Each structure stands twice: as structure tokens, then as C-alpha cells.
Short mmCIF file of C-alpha atoms and ligand atoms in Angstrom, two decimals:
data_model
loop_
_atom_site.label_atom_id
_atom_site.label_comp_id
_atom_site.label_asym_id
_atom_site.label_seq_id
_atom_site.Cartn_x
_atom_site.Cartn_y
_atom_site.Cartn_z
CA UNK A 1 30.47 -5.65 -12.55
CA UNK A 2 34.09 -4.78 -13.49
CA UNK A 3 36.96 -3.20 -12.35
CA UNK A 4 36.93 0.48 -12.26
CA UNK A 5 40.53 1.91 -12.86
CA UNK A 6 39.39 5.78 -12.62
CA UNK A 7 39.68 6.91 -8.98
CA UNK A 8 37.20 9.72 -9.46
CA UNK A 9 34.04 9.19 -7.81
CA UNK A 10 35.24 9.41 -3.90
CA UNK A 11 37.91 11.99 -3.64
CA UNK A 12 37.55 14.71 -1.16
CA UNK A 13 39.00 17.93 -1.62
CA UNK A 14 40.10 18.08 1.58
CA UNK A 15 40.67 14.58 2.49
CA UNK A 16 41.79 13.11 -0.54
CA UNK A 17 40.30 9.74 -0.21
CA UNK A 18 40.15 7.68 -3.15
CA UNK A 19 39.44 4.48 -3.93
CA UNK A 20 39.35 1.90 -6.74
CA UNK A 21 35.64 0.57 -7.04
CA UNK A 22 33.80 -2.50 -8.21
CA UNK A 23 32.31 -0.65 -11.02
CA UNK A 24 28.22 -1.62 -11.45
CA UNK A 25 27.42 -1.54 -15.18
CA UNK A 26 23.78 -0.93 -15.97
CA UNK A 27 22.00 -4.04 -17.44
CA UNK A 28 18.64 -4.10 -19.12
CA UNK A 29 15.51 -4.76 -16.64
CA UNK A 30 14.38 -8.53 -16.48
CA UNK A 31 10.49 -8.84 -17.31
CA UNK A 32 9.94 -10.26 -13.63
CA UNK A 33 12.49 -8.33 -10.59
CA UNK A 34 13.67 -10.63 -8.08
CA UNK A 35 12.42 -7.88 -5.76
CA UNK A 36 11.30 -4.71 -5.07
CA UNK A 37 15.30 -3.34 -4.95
CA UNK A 38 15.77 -4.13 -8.55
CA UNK A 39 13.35 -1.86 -9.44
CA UNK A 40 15.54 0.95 -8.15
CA UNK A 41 17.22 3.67 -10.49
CA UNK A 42 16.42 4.17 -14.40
CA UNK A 43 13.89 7.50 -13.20
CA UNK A 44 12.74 9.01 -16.23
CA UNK A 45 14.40 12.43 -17.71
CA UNK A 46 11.48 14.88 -17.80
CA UNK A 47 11.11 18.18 -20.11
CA UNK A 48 9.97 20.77 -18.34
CA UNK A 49 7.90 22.56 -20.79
CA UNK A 50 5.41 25.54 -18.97
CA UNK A 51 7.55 26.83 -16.10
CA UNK A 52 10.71 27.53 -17.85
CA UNK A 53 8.78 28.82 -20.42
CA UNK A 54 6.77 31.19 -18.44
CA UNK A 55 10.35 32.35 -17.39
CA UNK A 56 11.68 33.16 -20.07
CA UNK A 57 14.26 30.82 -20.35
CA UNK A 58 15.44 30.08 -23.60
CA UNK A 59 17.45 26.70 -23.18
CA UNK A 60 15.77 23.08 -22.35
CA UNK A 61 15.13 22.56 -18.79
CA UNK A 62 15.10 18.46 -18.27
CA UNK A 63 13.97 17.23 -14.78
CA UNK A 64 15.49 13.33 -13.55
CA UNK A 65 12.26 12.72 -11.18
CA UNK A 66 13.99 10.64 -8.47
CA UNK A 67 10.08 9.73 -6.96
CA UNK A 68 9.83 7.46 -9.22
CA UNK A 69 11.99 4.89 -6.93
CA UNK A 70 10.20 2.55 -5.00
CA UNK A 71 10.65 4.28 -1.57
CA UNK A 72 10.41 7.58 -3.29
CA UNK A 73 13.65 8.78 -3.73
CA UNK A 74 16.81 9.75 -5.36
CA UNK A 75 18.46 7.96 -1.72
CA UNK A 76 16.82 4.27 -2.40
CA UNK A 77 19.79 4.61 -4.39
CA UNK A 78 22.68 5.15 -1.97
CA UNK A 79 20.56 2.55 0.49
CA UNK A 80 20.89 -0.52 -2.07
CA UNK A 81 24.36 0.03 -3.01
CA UNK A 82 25.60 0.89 0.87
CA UNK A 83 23.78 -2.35 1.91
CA UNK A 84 25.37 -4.22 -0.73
CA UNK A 85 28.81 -3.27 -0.47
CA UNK A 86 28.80 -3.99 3.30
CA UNK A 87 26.77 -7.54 2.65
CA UNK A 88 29.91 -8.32 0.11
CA UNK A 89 32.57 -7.48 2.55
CA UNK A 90 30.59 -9.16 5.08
CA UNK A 91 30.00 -6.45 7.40
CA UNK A 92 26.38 -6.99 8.14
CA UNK A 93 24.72 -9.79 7.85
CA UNK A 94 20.54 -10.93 8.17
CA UNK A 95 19.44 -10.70 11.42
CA UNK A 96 22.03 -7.39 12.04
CA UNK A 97 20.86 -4.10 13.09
CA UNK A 98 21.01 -1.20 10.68
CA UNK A 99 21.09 2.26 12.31
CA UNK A 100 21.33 5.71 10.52
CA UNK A 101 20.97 9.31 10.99
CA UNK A 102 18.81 10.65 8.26
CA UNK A 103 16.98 13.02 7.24
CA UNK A 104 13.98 10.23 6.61
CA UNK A 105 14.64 9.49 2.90
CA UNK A 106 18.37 7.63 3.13
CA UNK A 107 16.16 5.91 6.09
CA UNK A 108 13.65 4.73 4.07
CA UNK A 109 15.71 3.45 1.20
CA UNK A 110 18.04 1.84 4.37
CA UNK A 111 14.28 0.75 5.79
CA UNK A 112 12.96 -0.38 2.46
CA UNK A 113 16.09 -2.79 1.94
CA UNK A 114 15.68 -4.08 5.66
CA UNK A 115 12.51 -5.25 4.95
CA UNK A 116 13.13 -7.06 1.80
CA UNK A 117 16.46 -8.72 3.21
CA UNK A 118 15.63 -9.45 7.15
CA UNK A 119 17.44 -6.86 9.05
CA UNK A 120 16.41 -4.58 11.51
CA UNK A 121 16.59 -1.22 11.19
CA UNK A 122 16.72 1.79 13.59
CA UNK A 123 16.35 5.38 12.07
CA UNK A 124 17.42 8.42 13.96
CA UNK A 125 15.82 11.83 12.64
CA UNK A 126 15.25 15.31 13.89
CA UNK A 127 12.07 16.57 14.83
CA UNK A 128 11.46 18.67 12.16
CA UNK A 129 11.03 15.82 9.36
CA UNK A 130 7.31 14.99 8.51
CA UNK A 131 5.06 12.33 9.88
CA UNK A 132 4.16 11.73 6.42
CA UNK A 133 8.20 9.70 6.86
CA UNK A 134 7.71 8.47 9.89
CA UNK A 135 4.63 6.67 8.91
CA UNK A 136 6.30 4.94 6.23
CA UNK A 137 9.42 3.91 8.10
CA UNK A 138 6.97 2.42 10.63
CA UNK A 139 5.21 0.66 7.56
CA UNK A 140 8.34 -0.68 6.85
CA UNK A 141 9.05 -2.05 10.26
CA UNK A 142 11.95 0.19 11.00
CA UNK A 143 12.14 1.83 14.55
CA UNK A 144 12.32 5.54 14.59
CA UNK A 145 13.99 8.23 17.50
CA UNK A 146 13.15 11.35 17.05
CA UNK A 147 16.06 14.07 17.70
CA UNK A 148 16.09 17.51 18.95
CA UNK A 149 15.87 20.22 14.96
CA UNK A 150 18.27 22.60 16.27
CA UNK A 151 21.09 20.83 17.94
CA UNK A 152 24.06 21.06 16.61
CA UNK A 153 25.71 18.19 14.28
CA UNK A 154 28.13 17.16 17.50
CA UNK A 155 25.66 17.38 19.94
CA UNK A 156 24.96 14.51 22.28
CA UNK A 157 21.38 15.28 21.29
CA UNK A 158 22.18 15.10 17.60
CA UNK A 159 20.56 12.35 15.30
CA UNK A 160 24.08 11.36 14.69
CA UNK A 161 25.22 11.02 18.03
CA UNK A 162 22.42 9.40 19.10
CA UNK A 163 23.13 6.88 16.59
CA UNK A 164 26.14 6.11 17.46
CA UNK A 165 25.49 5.93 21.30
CA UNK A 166 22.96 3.18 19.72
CA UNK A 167 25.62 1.39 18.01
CA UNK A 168 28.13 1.42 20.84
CA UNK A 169 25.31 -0.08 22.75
CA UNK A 170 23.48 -2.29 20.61
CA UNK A 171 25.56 -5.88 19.05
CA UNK A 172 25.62 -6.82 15.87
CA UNK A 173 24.41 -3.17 15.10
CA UNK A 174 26.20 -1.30 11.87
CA UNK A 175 26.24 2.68 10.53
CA UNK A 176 26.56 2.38 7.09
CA UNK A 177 27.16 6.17 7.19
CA UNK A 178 25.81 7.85 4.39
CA UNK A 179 27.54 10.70 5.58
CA UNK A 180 30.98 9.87 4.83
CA UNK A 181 30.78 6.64 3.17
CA UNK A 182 32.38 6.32 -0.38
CA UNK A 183 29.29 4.17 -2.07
CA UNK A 184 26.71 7.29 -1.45
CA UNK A 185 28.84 9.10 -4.26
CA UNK A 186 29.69 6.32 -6.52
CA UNK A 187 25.77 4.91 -6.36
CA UNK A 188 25.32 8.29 -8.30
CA UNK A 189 28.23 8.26 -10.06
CA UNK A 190 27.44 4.86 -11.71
CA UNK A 191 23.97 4.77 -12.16
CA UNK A 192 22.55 8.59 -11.95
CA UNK A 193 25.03 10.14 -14.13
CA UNK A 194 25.29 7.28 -16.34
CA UNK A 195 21.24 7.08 -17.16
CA UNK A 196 21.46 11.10 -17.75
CA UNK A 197 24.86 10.82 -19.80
CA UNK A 198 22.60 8.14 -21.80
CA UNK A 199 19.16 10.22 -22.14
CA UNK A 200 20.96 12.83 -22.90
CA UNK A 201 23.35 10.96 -25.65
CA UNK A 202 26.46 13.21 -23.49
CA UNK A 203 25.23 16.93 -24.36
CA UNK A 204 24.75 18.24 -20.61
CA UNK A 205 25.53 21.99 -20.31
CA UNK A 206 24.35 22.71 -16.84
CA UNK A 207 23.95 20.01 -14.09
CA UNK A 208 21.70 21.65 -11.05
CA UNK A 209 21.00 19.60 -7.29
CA UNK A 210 20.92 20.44 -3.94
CA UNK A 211 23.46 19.06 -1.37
CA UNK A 212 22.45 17.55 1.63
CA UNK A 213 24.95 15.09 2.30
CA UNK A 214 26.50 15.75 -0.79
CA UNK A 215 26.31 12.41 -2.56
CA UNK A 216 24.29 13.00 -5.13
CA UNK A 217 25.53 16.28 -6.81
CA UNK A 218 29.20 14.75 -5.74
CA UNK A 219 29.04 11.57 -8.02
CA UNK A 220 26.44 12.81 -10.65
CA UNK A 221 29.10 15.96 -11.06
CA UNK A 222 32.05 13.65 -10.94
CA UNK A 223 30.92 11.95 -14.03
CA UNK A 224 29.16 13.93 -15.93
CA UNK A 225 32.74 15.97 -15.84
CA UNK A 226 34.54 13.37 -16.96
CA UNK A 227 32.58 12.98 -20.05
CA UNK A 228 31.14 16.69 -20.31
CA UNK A 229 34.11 18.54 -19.08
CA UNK A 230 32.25 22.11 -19.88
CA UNK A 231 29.26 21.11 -18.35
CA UNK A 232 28.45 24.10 -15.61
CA UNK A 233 27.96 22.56 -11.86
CA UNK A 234 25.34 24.16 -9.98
CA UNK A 235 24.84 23.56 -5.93
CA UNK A 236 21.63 24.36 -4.09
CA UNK A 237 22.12 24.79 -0.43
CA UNK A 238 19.49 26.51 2.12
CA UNK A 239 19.62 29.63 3.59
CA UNK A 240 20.65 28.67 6.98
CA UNK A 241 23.02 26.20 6.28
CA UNK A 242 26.90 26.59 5.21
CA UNK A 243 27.72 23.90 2.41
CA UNK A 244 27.84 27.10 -0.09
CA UNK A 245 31.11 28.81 -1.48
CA UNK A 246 32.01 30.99 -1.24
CA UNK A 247 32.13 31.39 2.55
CA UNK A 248 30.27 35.04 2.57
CA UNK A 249 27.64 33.19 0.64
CA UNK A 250 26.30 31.59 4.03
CA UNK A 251 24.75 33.31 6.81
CA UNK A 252 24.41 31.94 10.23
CA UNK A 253 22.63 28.26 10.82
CA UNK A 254 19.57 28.85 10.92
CA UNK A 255 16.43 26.46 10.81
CA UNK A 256 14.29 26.35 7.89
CA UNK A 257 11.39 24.07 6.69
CA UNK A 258 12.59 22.31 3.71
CA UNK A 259 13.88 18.54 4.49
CA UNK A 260 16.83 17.03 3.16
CA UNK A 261 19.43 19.77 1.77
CA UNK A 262 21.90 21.91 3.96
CA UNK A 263 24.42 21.36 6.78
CA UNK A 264 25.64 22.73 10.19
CA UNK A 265 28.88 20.87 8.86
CA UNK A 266 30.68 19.90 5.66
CA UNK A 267 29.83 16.07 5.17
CA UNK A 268 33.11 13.41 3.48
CA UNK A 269 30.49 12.81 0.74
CA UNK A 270 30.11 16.22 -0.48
CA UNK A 271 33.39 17.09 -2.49
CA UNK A 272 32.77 20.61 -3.24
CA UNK A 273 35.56 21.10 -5.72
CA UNK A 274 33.09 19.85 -8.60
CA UNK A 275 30.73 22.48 -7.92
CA UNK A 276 31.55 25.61 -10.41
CA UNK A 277 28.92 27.64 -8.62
CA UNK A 278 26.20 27.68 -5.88
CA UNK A 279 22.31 29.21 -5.07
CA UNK A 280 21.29 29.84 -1.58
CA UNK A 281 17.52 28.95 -2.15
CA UNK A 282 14.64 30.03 0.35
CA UNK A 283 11.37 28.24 2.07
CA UNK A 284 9.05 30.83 0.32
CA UNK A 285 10.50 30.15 -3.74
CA UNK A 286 11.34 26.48 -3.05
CA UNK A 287 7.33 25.62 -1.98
CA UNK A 288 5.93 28.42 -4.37
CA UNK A 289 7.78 25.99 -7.17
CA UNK A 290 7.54 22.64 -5.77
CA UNK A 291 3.66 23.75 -6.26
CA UNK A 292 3.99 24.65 -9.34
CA UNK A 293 5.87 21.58 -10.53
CA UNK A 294 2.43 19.91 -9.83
CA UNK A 295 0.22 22.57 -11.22
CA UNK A 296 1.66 23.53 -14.61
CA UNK A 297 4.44 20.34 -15.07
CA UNK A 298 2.06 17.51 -13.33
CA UNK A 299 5.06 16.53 -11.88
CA UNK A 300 4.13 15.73 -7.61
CA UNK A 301 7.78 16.21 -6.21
CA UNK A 302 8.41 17.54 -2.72
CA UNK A 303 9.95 20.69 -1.34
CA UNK A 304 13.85 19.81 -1.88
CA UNK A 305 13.05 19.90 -5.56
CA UNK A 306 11.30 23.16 -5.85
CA UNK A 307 14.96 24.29 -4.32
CA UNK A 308 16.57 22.87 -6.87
CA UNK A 309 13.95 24.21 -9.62
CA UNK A 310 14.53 27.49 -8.28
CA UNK A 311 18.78 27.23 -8.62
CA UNK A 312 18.11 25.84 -12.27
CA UNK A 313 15.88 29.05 -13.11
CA UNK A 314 18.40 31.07 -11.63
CA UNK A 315 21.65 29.70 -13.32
CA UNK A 316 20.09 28.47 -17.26
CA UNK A 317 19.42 31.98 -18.06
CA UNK A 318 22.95 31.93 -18.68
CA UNK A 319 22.47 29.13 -21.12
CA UNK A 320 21.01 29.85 -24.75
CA UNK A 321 18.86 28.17 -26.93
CA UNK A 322 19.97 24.41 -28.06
CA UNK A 323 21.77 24.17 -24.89
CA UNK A 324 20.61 21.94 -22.14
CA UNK A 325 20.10 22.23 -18.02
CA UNK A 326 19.49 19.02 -16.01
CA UNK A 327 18.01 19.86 -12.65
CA UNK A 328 17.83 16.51 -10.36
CA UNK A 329 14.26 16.18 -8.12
CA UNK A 330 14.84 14.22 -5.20
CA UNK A 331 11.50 13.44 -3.68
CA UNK A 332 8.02 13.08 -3.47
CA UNK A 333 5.21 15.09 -2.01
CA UNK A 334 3.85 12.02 -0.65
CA UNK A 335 7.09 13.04 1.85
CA UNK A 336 4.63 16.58 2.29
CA UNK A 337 1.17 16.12 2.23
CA UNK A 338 0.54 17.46 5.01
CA UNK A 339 3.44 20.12 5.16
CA UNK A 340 3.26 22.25 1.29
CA UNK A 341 1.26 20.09 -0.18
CA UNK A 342 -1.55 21.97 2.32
CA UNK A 343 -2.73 24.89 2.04
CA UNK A 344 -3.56 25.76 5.45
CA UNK A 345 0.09 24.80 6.60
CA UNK A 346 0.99 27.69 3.64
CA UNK A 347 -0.83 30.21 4.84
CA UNK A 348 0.35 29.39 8.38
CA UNK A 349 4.11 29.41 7.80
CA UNK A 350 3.04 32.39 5.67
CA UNK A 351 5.02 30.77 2.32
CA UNK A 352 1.39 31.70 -0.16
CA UNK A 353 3.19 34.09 -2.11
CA UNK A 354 0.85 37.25 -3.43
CA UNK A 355 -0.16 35.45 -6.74
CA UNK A 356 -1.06 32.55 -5.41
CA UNK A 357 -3.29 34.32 -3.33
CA UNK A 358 -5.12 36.60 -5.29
CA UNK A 359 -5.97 33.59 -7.45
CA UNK A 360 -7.10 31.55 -4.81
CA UNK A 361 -9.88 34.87 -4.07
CA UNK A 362 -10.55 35.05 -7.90
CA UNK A 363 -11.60 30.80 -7.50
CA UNK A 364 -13.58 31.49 -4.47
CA UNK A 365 -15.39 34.57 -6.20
N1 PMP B 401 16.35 16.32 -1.09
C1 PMP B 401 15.82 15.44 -0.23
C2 PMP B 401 14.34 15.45 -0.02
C3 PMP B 401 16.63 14.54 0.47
O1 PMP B 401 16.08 13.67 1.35
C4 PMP B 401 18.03 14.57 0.26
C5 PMP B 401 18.91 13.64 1.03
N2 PMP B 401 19.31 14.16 2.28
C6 PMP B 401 18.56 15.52 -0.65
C7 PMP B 401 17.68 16.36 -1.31
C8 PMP B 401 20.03 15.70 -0.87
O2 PMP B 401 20.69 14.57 -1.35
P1 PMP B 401 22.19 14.29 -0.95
O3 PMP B 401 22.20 13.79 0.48
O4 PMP B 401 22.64 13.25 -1.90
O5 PMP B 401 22.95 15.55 -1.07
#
């Protein structure tokens, strides 16, 4: 690791944090990993070939498929590097309690590192995140609450509060805070954005993800501006939620069914001044295309990323041919198998859009 000297990666626009980081360089893969952890990052850089196709899109589409982790996602990421910076300053320590409020993948990741380095770990997560998480979390030993889907981010209900209500009661217990702490945005900005500036040999014209806490579009943005300074930022945020800008973008918070992007509040992480423009995606187009990433790409990502797919189709029609659109996929369906992945729970929720439904009678005539 050396040095870093740029103070990019962690400023907030409104808070103006920065800070000088122990910059992680990317080394080649050993032919045996110590553990499972060093197997995180270096997610392959997909074409998408039929779907922007079928859309008439003339530039490339690429997809960074973030399931390919070993928890099974793009936060495995944030997990690692949060864990280690607070090991380093000595902050936690084997045998401490990890706690976070999550949205089940950060947990995970935070779970998935517990495991491997003897901590314990206690997730807090609203209601509406699947079972298909909180199976896995159990796997991995951590201990789950379940929270309350619609109260508010300052509730005393909240998964956040809750958490730290846990921590004020619990010794030896630490919130690494994905939420507002620095290393969620510079785990992207040095290894995300460094394996896409690579794949890509630094010819990016549109970057696309969805903001949940913000991390990831925050230090993938970050760099890729640095090096790319015309590359064209794209946010995704849910209808429902109010990380979009402009303001009259947003409606009221609402609750929708996709897990993991959009806010009832503007998290530290998210530094929205290195986003050039934002889509406010929907339930119905973000399932209808997470499908379709698995039908006509082969690609099994979960709902978040059929958000993001649907921002990228939306903004590269801008872009023309020989130019390139990088759309980040942060999960798996493993997340949803019983949620999109089903298509009962489609038809229930009501998200089987015509097409898909008048094919579905052609197969059963
Ligand atoms: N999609 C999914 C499925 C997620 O779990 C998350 C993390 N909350 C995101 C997207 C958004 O990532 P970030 O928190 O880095 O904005």
C-alpha cells in the first residue's frame, strides 16, 4: 500500500470531509488465497450483447457483475476494507461485536468477514429484505433483528437506531458505519474504478449505478473522473426515495420492492456532486430487466441491477457508436429467488408486464 496524496475519494459536498488515505494498490491473485476475503473484487466486465441491441442502442453497453464476490456482492467490498481499516487502527479486535444497519448485503460482506476472522456480528435490517438474506446471514453465524420497512431513518424503530441502542448497550460492540464512513467510498474508488479504468484501458464515456448509501457510484465516479474527466455520471435512485437531483425529481417516500438503492435521507457516503445526471427507476422496469438479464444476457443478477440496466438504457442513447456505457450490477438473484426470480410473486405484486405474459400463454398453448 502507499501513500495517497489526492484527497478525492471522501469529500462531501456538503460536509467537506477529506482525508489522506493508505492507498491499496491492486496486486496479482496468489494461486492459493489465504482465505475466502482475498478472493474479493476483480468481477469480470461483461458485454451486454442482446438487450441493448434489441433497444436500439448504438454504443457498447459493458456490465461489472458484482455477484461474482464471494458473499454476492458489490458490498463484500466495503465490508473487507471497513473491517480492515478499523483492525489497523485497532478499533475492533477478535472476539468484538460487529453491528450494522443494512440493507442485508453490506451485512453479509460485514457477516462473511466475521466468520473468517472470529467476531461476532449482529445485523439490523428492515422487514422488507428477503429471507433468501436472512438465511445466509444465519449461515454465517451472524444474528439478525428485523426492523419495522416504513419507519423513518430517525426513528427509534429504525434499523439504525436500533443499532445503535445495541451498541450503547452491548461492550466491546463497534458500527463500522457504512453509512458515513470514508472506506465505503474509497473501497470503490481503489479497487472498482481501478479494475474498470483497467478493462477498459481508460475509455469510459458513461458510468451508470444506483445509490443506496452512495459508496459505490461515490468512489467509482470519483475516479473514473479523475482519469476520464468527460465521462457522463449517471445515478439510479427509486421512485420513493429522495437521493435524486434535482429536488422536483423526487416524489414523496414511498415504499417500493427493490432492496438496496434509495433513501429517506442523504447518507455522508453519497457525494452527489459527481453525479452529472440521475433516473428515477420503477419496481415494474427494474424486475421486467433484471429478468431479462438472465433470459437473453445469462447473466443471474438481482433486482437493484435491473434498476440500474434500466438508467443505462435510458441515458446511452445519448452515446453513439464506438463510445462506451459501464452500468455496475450489484447483486445476485440468489438475494431473490423467491421474490422476482418467481413467477407467482410477479403476478402477485402485479410487475409481469404485457409481453411477458402473452408469451408465457403462447408456452402453455
Ligand atoms: N444494490 C444492492 C442490491 C445493494 O445491496 C446496495 C447496497 N445498499 C446497492 C445496490 C447500492 O450500493 P451503495 O450502498 O454503494 O450505494
Amino acid at each position: 500500500p502507499t501513500e495517497c496524496h489526492c484527497h478525492g475519494p471522501v469529500g462531501n459536498a456538503a460536509t467537506n470531509v477529506t482525508i489522506p488515505h493508505v492507498h491499496q494498490t491492486r496486486t496479482p491473485k496468489p494461486k492459493i488465497l489465504d482465505s475466502i476475503l482475498d478472493q474479493i473484487g476483480d468481477t469480470p466486465l461483461v458485454r451486454l450483447n442482446r438487450i441493448p441491441a434489441s433497444e436500439g442502442l448504438e454504443c457498447e453497453v459493458l456490465a461489472k457483475v458484482e455477484f461474482f464476490n464471494p458473499g454476492g456482492s458489490v458490498k463484500d467490498r466495503i465490508a473487507k476494507r471497513m473491517f480492515e481499516e478499523a483492525e489497523r487502527k485497532g478499533i475492533i479486535k477478535p472476539g468484538y461485536t460487529v453491528i450494522e444497519p443494512t440493507s442485508g448485503n453490506t451485512g453479509i460482506g460485514l457477516a462473511l468477514c466475521a466468520a473468517v476472522k472470529g467476531y461476532r456480528a449482529i445485523i439490523t435490517m428492515p422487514e422488507k429484505m428477503s429471507q433468501e438474506k436472512v438465511d445466509v446471514l444465519k449461515a454465517l453465524g451472524a444474528e439478525i433483528i428485523r426492523t419495522p420497512t416504513e419507519a423513518a431513518y430517525d426513528a427509534p424503530e429504525s434499523h439504525i437506531s436500533v443499532a445503535k441502542r445495541l451498541n450503547e448497550q452491548i461492550p466491546n460492540s463497534v458500527i463500522l458505519d457504512q453509512y458515513a464512513n470514508p472506506y465505503n467510498p474509497i473501497a470503490h474508488y481503489d479497487t472498482t474504478a481501478e479494475e474498470i479504468l483497467e478493462a477498459c484501458d481508460g475509455h469510459i464515456d458513461m458510468l451508470v449505478a444506483g445509490a443506496g448509501t452512495g459508496g459505490t457510484i461515490t468512489g467509482v465516479a470519483k475516479k473514473i473522473k479523475e482519469k476520464c474527466p468527460q465521462c457522463i455520471v449517471v445515478g439510479v435512485d427509486p421512485h420513493g426515495s429522495i437521493l435524486a437531483q434535482p429536488e422536483n425529481l423526487n416524489g414523496n417516500v414511498e415504499s417500493y420492492q427493490v432492496e438496496g438503492i434509495g433513501y429517506d435521507f442523504i447518507p455522508e457516503a453519497l457525494d452527489r456532486s459527481v453525479i452529472d445526471t440521475w433516473y428515477k427507476s420503477n419496481d415494474q422496469d427494474s424486475f421486467t430487466l433484471a429478468r431479462r438479464l438472465i433470459k437473453e444476457e445469462g447473466i443471474l443478477s438481482g433486482g437493484s441491477s435491473g434498476s440500474a440496466l434500466a438508467g443505462a438504457l435510458q441515458a446511452a442513447r445519448q452515446l453513439k457508436k464506438g463510445q462506451r456505457c459501464v452500468v455496475i450490477l450489484p447483486d445476485s438473484v440468489r438475494n431473490y429467488m423467491t421474490k422476482f426470480l418467481n413467477d407467482d410473486w410477479m403476478r402477485r405484486h402485479q410487475f409481469l408486464d404485457q409481453r411477458a405474459q402473452e408469451e408465457e400463454h403462447r408456452q402453455v398453448e
